[in-house]
XYZ file of C-alpha atoms in Angstrom:
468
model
C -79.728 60.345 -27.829
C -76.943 62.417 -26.204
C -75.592 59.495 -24.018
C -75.316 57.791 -27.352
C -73.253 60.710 -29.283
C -71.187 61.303 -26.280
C -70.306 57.741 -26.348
C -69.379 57.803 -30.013
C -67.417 60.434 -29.823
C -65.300 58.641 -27.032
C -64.912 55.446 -29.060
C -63.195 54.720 -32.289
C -64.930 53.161 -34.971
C -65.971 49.238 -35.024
C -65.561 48.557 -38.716
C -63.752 45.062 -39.034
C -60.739 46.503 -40.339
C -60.371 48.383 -36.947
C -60.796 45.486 -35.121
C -57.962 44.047 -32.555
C -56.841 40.317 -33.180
C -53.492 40.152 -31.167
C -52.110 41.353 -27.948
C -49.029 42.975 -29.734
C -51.598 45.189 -31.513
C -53.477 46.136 -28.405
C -50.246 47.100 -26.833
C -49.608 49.368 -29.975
C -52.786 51.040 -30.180
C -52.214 52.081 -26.367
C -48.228 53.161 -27.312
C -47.555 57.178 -26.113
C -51.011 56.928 -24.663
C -52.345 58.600 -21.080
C -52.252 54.883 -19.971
C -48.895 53.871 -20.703
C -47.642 56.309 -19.567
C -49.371 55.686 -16.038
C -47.898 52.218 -16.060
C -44.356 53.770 -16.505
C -44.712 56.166 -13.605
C -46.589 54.108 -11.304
C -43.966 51.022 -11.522
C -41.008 53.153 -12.311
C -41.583 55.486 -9.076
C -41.603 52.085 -6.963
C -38.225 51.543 -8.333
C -37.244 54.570 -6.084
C -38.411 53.207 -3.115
C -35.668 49.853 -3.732
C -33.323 52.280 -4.586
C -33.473 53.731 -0.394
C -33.229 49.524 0.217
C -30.120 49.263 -1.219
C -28.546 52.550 -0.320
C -30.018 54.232 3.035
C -27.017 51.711 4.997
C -24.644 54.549 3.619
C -26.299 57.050 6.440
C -27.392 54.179 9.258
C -23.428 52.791 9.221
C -21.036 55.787 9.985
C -21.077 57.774 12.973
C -23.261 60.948 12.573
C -20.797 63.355 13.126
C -19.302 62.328 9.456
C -22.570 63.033 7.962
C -23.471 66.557 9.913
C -21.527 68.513 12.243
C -22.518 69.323 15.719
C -25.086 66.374 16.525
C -27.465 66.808 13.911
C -28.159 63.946 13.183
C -28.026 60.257 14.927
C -26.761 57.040 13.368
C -27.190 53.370 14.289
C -23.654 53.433 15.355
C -24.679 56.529 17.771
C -27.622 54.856 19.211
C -26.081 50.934 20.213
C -22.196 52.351 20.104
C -21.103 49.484 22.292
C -21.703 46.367 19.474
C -18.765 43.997 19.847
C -17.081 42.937 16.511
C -18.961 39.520 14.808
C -15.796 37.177 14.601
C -13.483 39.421 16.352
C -12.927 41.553 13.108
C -16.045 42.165 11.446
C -18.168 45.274 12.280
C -21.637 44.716 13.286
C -22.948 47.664 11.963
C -22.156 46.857 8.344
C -24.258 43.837 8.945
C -27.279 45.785 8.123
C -26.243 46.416 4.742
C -25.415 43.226 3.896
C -27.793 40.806 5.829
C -30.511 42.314 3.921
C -28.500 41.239 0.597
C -28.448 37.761 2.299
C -32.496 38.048 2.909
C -32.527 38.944 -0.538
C -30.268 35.713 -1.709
C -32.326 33.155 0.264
C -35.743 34.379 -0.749
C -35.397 36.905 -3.367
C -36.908 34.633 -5.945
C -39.947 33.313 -4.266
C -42.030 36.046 -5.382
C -40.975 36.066 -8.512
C -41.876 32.482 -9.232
C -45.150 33.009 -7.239
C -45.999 35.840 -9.664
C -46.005 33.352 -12.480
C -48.797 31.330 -10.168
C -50.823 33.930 -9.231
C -50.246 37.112 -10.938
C -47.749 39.781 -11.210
C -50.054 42.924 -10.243
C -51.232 40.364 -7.414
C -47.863 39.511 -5.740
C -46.695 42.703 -6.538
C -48.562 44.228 -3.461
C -48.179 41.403 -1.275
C -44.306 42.436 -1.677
C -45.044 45.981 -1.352
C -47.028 46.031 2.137
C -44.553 43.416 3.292
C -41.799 46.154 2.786
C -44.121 48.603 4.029
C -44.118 46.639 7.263
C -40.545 45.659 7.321
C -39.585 49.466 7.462
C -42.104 49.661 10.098
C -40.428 47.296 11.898
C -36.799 49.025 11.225
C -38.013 52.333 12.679
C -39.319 51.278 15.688
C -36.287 48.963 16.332
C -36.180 48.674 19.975
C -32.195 46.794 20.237
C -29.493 46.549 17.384
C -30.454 42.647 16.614
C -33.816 43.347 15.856
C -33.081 45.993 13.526
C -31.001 43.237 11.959
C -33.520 40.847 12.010
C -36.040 43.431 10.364
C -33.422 44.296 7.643
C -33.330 40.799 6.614
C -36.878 40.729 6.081
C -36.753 44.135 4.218
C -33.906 42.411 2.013
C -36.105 39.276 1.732
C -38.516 41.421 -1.396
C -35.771 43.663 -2.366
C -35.259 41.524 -5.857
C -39.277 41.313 -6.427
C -39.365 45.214 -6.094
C -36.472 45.696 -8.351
C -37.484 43.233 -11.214
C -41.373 42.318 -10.429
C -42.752 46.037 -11.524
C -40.352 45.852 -14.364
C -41.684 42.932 -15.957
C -45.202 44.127 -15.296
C -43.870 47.401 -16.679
C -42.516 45.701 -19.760
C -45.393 43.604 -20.238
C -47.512 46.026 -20.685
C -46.919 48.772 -22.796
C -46.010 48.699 -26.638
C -42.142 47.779 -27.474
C -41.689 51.136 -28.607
C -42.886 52.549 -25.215
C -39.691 50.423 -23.554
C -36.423 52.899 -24.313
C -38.527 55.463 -22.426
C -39.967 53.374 -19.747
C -35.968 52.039 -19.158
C -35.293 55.741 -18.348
C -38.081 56.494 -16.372
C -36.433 53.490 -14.186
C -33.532 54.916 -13.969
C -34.778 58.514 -13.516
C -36.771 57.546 -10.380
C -34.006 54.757 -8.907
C -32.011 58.005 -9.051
C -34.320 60.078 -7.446
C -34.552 57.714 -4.655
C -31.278 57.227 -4.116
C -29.926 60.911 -4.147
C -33.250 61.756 -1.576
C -31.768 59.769 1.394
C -29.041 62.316 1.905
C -31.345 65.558 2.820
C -33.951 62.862 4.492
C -31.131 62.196 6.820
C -30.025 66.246 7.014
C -33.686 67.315 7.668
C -35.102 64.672 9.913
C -32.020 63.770 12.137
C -32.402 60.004 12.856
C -32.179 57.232 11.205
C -35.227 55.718 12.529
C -36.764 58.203 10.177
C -35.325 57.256 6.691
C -37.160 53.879 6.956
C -40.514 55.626 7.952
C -40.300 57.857 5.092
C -39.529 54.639 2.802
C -42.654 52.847 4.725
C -44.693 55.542 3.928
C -43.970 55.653 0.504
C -44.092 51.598 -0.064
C -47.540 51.701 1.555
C -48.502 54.522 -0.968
C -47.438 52.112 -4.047
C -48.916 48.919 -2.595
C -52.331 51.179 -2.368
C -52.189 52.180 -5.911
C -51.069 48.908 -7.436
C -54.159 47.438 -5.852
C -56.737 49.891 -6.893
C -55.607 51.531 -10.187
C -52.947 49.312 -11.940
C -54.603 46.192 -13.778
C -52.777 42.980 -14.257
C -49.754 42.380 -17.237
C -52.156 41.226 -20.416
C -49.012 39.135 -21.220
C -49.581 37.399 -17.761
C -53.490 37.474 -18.745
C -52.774 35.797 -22.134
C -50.513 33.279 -20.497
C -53.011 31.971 -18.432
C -55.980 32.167 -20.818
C -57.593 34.638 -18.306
C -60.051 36.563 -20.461
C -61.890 38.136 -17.059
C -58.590 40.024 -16.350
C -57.028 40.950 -19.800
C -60.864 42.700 -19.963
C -59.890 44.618 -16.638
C -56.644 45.929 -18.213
C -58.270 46.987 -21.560
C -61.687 48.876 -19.333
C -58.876 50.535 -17.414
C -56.854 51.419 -20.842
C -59.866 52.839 -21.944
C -60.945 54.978 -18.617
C -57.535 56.540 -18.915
C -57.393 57.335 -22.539
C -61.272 58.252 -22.923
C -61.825 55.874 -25.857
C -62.543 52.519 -26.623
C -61.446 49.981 -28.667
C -63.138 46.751 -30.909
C -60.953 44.185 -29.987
C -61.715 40.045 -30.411
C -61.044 38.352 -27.555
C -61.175 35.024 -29.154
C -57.924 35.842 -31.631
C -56.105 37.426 -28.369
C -56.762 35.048 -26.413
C -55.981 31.929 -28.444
C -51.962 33.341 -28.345
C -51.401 33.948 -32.239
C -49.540 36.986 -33.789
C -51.885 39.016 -36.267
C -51.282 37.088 -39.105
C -52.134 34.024 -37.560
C -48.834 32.231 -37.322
C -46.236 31.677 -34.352
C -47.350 31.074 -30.703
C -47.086 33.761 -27.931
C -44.487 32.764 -25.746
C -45.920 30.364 -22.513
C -44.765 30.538 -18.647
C -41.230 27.867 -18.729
C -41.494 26.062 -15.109
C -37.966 25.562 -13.210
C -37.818 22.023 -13.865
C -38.009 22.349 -17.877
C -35.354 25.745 -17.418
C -33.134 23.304 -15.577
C -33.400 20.228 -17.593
C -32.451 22.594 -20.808
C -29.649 24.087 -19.102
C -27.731 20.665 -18.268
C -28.836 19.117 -21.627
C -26.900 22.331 -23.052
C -23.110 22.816 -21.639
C -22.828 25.910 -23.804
C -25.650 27.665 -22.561
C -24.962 26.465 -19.187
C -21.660 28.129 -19.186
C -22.703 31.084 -20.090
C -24.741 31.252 -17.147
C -22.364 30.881 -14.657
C -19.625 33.820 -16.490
C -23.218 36.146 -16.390
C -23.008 34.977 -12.800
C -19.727 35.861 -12.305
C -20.606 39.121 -13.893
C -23.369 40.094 -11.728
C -21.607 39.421 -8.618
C -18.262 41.316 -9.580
C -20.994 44.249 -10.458
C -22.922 44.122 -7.461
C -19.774 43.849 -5.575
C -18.170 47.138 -7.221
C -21.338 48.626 -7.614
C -22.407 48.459 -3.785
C -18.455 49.253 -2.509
C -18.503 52.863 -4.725
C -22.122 53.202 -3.315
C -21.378 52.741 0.514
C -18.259 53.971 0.441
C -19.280 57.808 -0.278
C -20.222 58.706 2.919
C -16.793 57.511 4.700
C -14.332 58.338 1.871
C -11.838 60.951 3.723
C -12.006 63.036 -0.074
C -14.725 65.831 -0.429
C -17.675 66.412 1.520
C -19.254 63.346 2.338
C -23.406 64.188 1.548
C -22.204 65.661 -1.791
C -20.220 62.696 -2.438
C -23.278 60.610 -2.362
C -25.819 62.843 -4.130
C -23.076 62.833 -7.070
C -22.492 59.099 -6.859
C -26.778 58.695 -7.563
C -26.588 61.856 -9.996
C -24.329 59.853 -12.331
C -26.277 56.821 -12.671
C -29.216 58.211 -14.411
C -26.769 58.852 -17.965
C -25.656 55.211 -17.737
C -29.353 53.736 -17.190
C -29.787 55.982 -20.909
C -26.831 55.807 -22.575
C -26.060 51.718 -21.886
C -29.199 50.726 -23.709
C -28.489 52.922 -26.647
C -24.835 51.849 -26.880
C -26.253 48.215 -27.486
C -28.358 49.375 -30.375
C -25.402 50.894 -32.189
C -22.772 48.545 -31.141
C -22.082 44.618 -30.420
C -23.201 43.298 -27.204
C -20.095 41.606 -26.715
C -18.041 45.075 -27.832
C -20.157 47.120 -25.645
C -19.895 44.966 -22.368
C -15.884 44.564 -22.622
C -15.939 48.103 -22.601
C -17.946 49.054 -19.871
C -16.322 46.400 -18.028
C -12.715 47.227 -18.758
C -13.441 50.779 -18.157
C -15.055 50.194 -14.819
C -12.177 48.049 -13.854
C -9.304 50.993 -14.715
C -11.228 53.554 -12.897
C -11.244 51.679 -9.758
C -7.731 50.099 -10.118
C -6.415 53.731 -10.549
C -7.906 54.844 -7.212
C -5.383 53.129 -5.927
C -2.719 55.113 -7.512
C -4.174 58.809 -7.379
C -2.921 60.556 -4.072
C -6.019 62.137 -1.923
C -4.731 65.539 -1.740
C -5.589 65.494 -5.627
C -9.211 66.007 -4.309
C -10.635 66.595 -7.438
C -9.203 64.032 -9.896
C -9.756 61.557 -7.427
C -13.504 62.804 -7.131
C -13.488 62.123 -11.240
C -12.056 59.007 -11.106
C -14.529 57.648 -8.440
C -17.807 59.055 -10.108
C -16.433 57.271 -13.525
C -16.597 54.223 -11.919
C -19.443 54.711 -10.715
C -20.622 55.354 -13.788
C -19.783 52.323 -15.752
C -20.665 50.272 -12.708
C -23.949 51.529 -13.438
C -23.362 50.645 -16.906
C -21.949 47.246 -16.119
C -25.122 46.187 -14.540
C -28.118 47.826 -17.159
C -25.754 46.138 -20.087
C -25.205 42.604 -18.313
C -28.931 42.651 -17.794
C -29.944 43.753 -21.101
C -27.403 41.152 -22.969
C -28.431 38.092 -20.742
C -32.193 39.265 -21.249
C -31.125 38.607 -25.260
C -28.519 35.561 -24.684
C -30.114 33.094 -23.531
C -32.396 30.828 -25.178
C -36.641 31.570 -24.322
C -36.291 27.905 -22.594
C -33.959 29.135 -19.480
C -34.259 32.868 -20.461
C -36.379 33.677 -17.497
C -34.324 31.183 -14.739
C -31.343 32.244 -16.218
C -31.590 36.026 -15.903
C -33.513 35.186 -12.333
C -29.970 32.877 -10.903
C -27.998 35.350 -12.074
C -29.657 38.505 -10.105
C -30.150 36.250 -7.540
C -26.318 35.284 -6.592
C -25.487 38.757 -7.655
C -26.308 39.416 -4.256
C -23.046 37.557 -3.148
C -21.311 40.579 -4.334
C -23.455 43.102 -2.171
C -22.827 40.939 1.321
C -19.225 41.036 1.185
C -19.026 44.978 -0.234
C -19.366 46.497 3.172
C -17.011 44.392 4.528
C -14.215 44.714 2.231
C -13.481 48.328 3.977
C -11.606 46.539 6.251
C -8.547 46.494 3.698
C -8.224 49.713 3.819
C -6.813 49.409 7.344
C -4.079 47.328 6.039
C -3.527 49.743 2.358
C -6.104 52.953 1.719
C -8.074 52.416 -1.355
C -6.864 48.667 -1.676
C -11.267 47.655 -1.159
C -10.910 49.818 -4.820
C -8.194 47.505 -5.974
C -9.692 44.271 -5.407
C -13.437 45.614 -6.518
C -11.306 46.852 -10.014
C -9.346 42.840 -9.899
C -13.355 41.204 -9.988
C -14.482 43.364 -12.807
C -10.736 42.572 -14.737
C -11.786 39.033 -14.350
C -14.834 39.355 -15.311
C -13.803 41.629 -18.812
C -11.461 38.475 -19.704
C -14.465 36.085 -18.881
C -16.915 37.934 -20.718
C -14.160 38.225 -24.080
C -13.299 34.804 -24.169
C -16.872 33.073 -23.166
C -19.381 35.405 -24.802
């Protein structure tokens, strides 16, 4: 008799009117709940763990001396100092920046497509022991080529960590829930960008900043796999009753309650009143066909193309280029340079509620594009006005990715929507090969690497004005 009280106490009350008939529903009743917001911190925190991917070349590049006085701590460059220049003029140590952005190019979006297959929770730690093992293989590096060929296998799952956990993310709580789950991203990609700079001040070597990042993708893969239950989107999708079960036992475990829901009306993919299909998995071949059937549309994907990679290309050239500017110290420079993303991954989102897309992305755009163009012009003894100027564009690089993102999210039709935003991201990473390497023209004018990242973003505000 107890077992049953203590069991209705824990469980809401099965009268039809409470009962569940859609997924949207489900993923209302669970909105601001002890679940959700597990799913937000679980896949947001792994967000932080990309975030040392993309940045941690900022302390492997320079010589250590730059980044701590009196040999405290030990670079790539400091280990294998004798690397000969690839081509005669391009340095070998920015290679490991940018061949992991070439991993990433070539097989960024296998996962992703494999996650429609097979499951996003699924894939999801296949990706995340595979980077796990990748910074394994970083750290104990034994000559300068196989870091390189390491890095390109870390680089290979960079996109699926970035956008894989997302989607789960997304897919999973209430759309509500999504304004704060979009700044939990950004308030642990922060996190894990602005941590590489005392990691490299406390542990001295940069064998030990992928370690620390090993450690901590081995930690995610380990609770994806036993605590986080697959998207019910993904569930619905693929008429997998077994596993949309799993997610609402675990919803229920974590919120100590339970809930009357009929299977048979979520499963069979109507809204509550009855009418209007959930969305179904689009393969390539049906994304493509659309796409050339549609000129339009298909134009718009390559100026989001163009957008992404002039983005990526400022974005990673501010990033990289904190811990060799010859203005201000360089470890605060960088821990600034993360600081000032988090405001643009909140403040982007909410600018496109209030305003037009196509207002708010000119904007961003054209401001991103002065602040770097005026680099060029501000003299370095003006320290601090030139440390303002930098961190702006920083800023609305930030901004100029979460907006672009968001808008092509909403712009293209649910046919290509998915392939679209995926080609995009993908040759986005065009931009983030060729940032590192662009600091060679500041050997022929200082800040002109600034000038050209602030001409790609121009082009790209024109683009966006005339074609969106």
């Amino acid at each position: 008799m107890s077992e049953s009280s203590e069991e209705d106490s824990d469980a809401i009350s099965s009268n039809p009117s409470d009962t569940i008939k859609s997924l949207d529903e489900l993923l209302a009743r669970l909105k601001w709940s002890p679940f959700c917001f597990f799913i937000i911190l679980v896949q947001s925190f792994e967000w932080a763990v990309s975030a040392q991917i993309f940045v941690m070349t900022a302390y492997l590049t320079p010589a250590g001396d730059t980044i701590a006085a009196n040999g405290m701590y030990k670079s790539v460059r400091d280990e294998w100092p004798d690397e000969p220049e690839i081509f005669g003029w391009m340095d070998s140590y920015e290679m490991i920046s940018s061949i992991a952005f070439v991993g990433n190019l070539f097989f960024g979006t296998i996962p992703n497509l494999l996650s429609d297959r097979y499951g996003r929770r699924k894939v999801l730690c296949v990706v995340l022991f595979c980077i796990a093992l990748a910074d394994v293989a970083c750290a104990l590096s034994p000559s300068f080529w196989f870091l390189i060929a390491a890095r390109f296998l870390q680089g290979s799952f960079l996109n699926a960590i970035a956008s894989l956990n997302f989607v789960h993310c997304m897919e999973s709580i209430a759309e509500g829930s999504r304004f704060l789950a979009s700044c939990g991203f950004g308030l642990f990609w922060t996190i894990g960008y602005c941590i590489v700079a005392p990691e490299a001040l406390v542990v001295g070597t940069w064998r030990w900043i992928f370690g620390i990042n090993g450690i901590a993708a081995l930690a995610c893969a380990l609770v994806q796999l036993l605590l986080v239950p697959e998207s019910p989107y993904y569930c619905v999708a693929q008429s997998d009753r077994g596993k949309l079960e799993g997610f609402v036992k675990r919803s229920q475990w974590l919120n100590r309650r339970s809930y009357n829901i009929d299977y048979e009306a979520v499963m069979s993919k109507k809204s509550i009143e009855g009418s209007g299909e959930a969305p179904s998995i689009v393969t390539i071949g049906q994304s493509l066909s659309f796409l050339f059937k549609n000129p339009p549309v298909l134009l718009l994907l390559f100026v989001m193309g163009y957008a992404e990679i002039a983005t990526l290309l400022s974005y990673a050239g501010i990033s990289l280029a904190a811990t060799t500017l010859d203005v201000g110290d360089a470890n605060w420079n960088f821990v600034l340079s993360g600081l000032v993303e988090f405001p643009a991954y909140c403040v982007a989102p909410k600018f496109l509620d209030w305003f037009p897309s196509k207002f708010v992305m000119i904007v961003v755009f054209a401001c991103a594009s002065g602040s770097l163009i005026a680099l060029k012009f501000i003299p370095h003894h003006l320290t601090v006005l030139y440390i303002i100027f930098w961190l702006l564009a920083k800023f609305f690089a930030t901004s100029c990715y979460m907006t672009s993102l968001i808008v092509a999210s909403e712009l293209f039709p649910t046919k290509c929507r998915s392939f679209a935003v995926g080609f995009a991201l993908t040759f986005s990473n065009i931009g983030s090969i060729f940032a590192p390497h662009l600091g060679l023209l500041n050997d022929i004018l200082p800040d002109l690497a600034f000038l050209v990242f602030g001409a790609a973003l121009a082009i790209a505000t024109v683009l966006v004005a005339i074609f969106i």
